[in-house]
mmCIF file of C-alpha atoms in Angstrom:
data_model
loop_
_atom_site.group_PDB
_atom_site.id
_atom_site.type_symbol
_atom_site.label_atom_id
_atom_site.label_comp_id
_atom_site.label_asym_id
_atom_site.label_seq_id
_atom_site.Cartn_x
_atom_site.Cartn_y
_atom_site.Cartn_z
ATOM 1 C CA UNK A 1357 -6.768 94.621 -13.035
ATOM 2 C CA UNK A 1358 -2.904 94.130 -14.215
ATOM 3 C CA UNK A 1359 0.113 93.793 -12.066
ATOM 4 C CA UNK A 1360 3.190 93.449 -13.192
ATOM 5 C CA UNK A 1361 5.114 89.969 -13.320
ATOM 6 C CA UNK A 1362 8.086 87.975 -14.145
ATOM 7 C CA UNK A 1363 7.210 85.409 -16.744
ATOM 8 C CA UNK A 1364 9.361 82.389 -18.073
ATOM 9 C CA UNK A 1365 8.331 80.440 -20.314
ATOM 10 C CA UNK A 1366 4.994 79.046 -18.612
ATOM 11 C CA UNK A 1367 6.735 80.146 -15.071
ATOM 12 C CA UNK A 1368 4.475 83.714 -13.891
ATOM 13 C CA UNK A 1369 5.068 85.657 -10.767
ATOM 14 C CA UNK A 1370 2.463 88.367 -10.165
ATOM 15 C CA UNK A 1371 4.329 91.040 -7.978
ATOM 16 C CA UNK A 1372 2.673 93.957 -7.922
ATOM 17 C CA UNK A 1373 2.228 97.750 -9.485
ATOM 18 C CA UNK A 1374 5.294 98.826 -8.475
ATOM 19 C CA UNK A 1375 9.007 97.020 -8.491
ATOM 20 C CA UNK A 1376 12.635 97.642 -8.266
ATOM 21 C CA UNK A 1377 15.051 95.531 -10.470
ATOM 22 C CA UNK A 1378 18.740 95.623 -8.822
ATOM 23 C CA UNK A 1379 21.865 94.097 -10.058
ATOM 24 C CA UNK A 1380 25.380 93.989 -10.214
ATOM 25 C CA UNK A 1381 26.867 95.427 -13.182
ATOM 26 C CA UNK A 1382 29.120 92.025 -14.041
ATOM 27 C CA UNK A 1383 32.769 94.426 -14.979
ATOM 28 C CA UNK A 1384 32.706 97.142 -12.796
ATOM 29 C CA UNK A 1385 30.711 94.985 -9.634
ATOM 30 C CA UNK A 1386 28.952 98.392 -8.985
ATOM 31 C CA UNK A 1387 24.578 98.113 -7.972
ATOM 32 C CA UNK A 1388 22.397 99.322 -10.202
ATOM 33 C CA UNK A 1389 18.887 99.761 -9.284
ATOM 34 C CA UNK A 1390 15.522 100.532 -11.523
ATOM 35 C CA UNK A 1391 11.833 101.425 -10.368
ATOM 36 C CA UNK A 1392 9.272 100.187 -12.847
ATOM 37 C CA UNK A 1393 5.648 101.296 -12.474
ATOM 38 C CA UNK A 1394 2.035 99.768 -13.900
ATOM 39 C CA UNK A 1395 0.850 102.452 -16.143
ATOM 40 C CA UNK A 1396 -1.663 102.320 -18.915
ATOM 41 C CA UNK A 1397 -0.645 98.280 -19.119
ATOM 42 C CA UNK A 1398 3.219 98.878 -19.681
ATOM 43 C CA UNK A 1399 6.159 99.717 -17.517
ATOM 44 C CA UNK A 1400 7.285 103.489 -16.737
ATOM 45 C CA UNK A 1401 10.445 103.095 -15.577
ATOM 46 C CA UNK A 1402 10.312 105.994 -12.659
ATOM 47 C CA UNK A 1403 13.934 106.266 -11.214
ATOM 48 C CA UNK A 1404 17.121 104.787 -11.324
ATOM 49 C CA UNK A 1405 20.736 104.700 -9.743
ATOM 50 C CA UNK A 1406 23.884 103.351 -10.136
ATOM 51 C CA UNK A 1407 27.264 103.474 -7.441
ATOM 52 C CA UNK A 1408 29.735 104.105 -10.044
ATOM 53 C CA UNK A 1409 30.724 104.877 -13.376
ATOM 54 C CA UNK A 1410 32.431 102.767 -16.182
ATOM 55 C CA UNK A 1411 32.072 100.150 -18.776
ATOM 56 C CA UNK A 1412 30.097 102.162 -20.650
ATOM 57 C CA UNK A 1413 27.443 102.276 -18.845
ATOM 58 C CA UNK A 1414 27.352 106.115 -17.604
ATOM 59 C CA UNK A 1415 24.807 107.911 -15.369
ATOM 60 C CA UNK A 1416 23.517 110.815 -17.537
ATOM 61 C CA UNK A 1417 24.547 114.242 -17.420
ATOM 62 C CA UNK A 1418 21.600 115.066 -14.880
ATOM 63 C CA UNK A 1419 22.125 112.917 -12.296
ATOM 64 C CA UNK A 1420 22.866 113.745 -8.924
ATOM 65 C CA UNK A 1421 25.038 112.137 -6.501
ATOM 66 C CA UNK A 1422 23.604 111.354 -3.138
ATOM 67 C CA UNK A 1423 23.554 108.154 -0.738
ATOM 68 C CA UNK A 1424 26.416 106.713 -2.484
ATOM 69 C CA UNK A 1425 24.909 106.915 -5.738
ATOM 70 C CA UNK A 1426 24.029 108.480 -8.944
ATOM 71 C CA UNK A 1427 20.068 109.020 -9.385
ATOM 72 C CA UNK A 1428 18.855 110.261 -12.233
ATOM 73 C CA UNK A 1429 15.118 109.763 -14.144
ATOM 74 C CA UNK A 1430 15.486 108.129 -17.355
ATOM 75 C CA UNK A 1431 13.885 109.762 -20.669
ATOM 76 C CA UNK A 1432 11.959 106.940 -21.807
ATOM 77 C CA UNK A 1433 8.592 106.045 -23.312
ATOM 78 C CA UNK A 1434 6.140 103.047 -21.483
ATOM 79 C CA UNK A 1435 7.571 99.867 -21.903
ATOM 80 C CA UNK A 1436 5.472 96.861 -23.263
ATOM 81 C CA UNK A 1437 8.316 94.436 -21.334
ATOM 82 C CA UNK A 1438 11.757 94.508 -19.958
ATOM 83 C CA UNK A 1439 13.646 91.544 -21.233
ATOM 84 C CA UNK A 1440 16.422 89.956 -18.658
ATOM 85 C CA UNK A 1441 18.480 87.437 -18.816
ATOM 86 C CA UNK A 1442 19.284 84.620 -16.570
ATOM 87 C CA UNK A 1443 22.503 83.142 -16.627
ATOM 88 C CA UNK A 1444 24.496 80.423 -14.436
ATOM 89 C CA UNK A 1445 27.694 82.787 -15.462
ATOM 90 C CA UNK A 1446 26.595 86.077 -13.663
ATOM 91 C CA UNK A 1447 24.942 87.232 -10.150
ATOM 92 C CA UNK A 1448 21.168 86.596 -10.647
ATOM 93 C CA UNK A 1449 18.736 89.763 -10.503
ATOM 94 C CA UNK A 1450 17.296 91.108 -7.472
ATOM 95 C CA UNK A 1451 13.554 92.080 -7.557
ATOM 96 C CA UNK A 1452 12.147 93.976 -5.309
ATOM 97 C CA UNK A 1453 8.331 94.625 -4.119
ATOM 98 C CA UNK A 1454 8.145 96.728 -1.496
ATOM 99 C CA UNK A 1455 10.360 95.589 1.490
ATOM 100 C CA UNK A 1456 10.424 92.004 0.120
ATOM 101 C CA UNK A 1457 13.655 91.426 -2.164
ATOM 102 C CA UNK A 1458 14.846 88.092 -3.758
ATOM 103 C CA UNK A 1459 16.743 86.823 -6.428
ATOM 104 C CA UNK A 1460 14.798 85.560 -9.897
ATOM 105 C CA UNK A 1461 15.044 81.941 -8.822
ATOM 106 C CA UNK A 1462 13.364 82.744 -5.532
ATOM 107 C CA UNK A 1463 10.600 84.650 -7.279
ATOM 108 C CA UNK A 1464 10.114 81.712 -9.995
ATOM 109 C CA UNK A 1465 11.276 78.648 -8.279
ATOM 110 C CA UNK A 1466 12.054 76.208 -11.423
ATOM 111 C CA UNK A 1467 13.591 78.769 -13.494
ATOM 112 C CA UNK A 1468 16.037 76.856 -15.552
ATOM 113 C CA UNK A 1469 19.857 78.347 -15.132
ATOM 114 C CA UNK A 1470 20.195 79.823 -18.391
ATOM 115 C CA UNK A 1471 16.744 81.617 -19.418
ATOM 116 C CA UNK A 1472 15.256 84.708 -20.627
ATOM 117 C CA UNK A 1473 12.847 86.294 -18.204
ATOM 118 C CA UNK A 1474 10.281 89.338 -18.737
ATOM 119 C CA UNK A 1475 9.074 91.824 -16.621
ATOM 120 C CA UNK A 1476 5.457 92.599 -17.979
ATOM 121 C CA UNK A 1477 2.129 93.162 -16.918
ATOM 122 C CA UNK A 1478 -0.100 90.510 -16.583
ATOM 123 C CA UNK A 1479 -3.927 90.000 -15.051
ATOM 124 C CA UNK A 1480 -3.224 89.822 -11.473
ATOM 125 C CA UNK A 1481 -4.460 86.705 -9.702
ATOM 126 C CA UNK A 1482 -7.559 86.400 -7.764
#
């Protein structure tokens, strides 16, 4: 059975089947927020919202406003991985499994200040 986890280099968190990845957009300091599930050994990413508008980085023309935020379901295929990076120079990511929610370095204690970090599935630990 997979889960999915972050992995850095030889650094692996198993987390789960479901996640949210949350972050602060680092021009317009507005959240954005993404639900990945385990499906068929990739990522579907299920949902998504952001607080505002700007930099490019638009909600789509379907999404609705609610709770201080746009939500909207994105139009994409499975996802072998979701590549992230981790940098001294910006707020790091938030992941989220169920109620628990912590920063990358909390999740893979060791993770060097300037890496690249995948969400992916992995076997899950036994």
């Amino acid at each position: 059975m997979n889960v999915i986890c972050l992995v850095a280099g030889l650094l692996v968190a198993p987390l789960g089947e479901a996640v949210t990845l949350q972050w602060t957009h680092s021009v317009q300091k507005t959240l954005w927020a993404e639900d990945y599930r385990l499906q068929a050994e990739r990522l579907q990413l299920s949902s998504a919202r952001v607080e505002g508008t700007g930099a490019g980085m638009e909600p789509p023309p379907d999404a609705v406003y609610r709770d201080g935020a746009w939500h909207y379901t994105p139009a994409l295929p499975l996802l072998p991985a979701v590549t992230l990076r981790h940098s001294p120079y910006v707020a790091p990511y938030t992941v989220c499994v169920a109620a628990d929610c912590r920063a990358l370095p909390a999740w893979l204690p060791g993770l060097p200040a300037d890496s690249v970090v995948s969400l992916q599935a992995c076997p899950a630990r036994r």
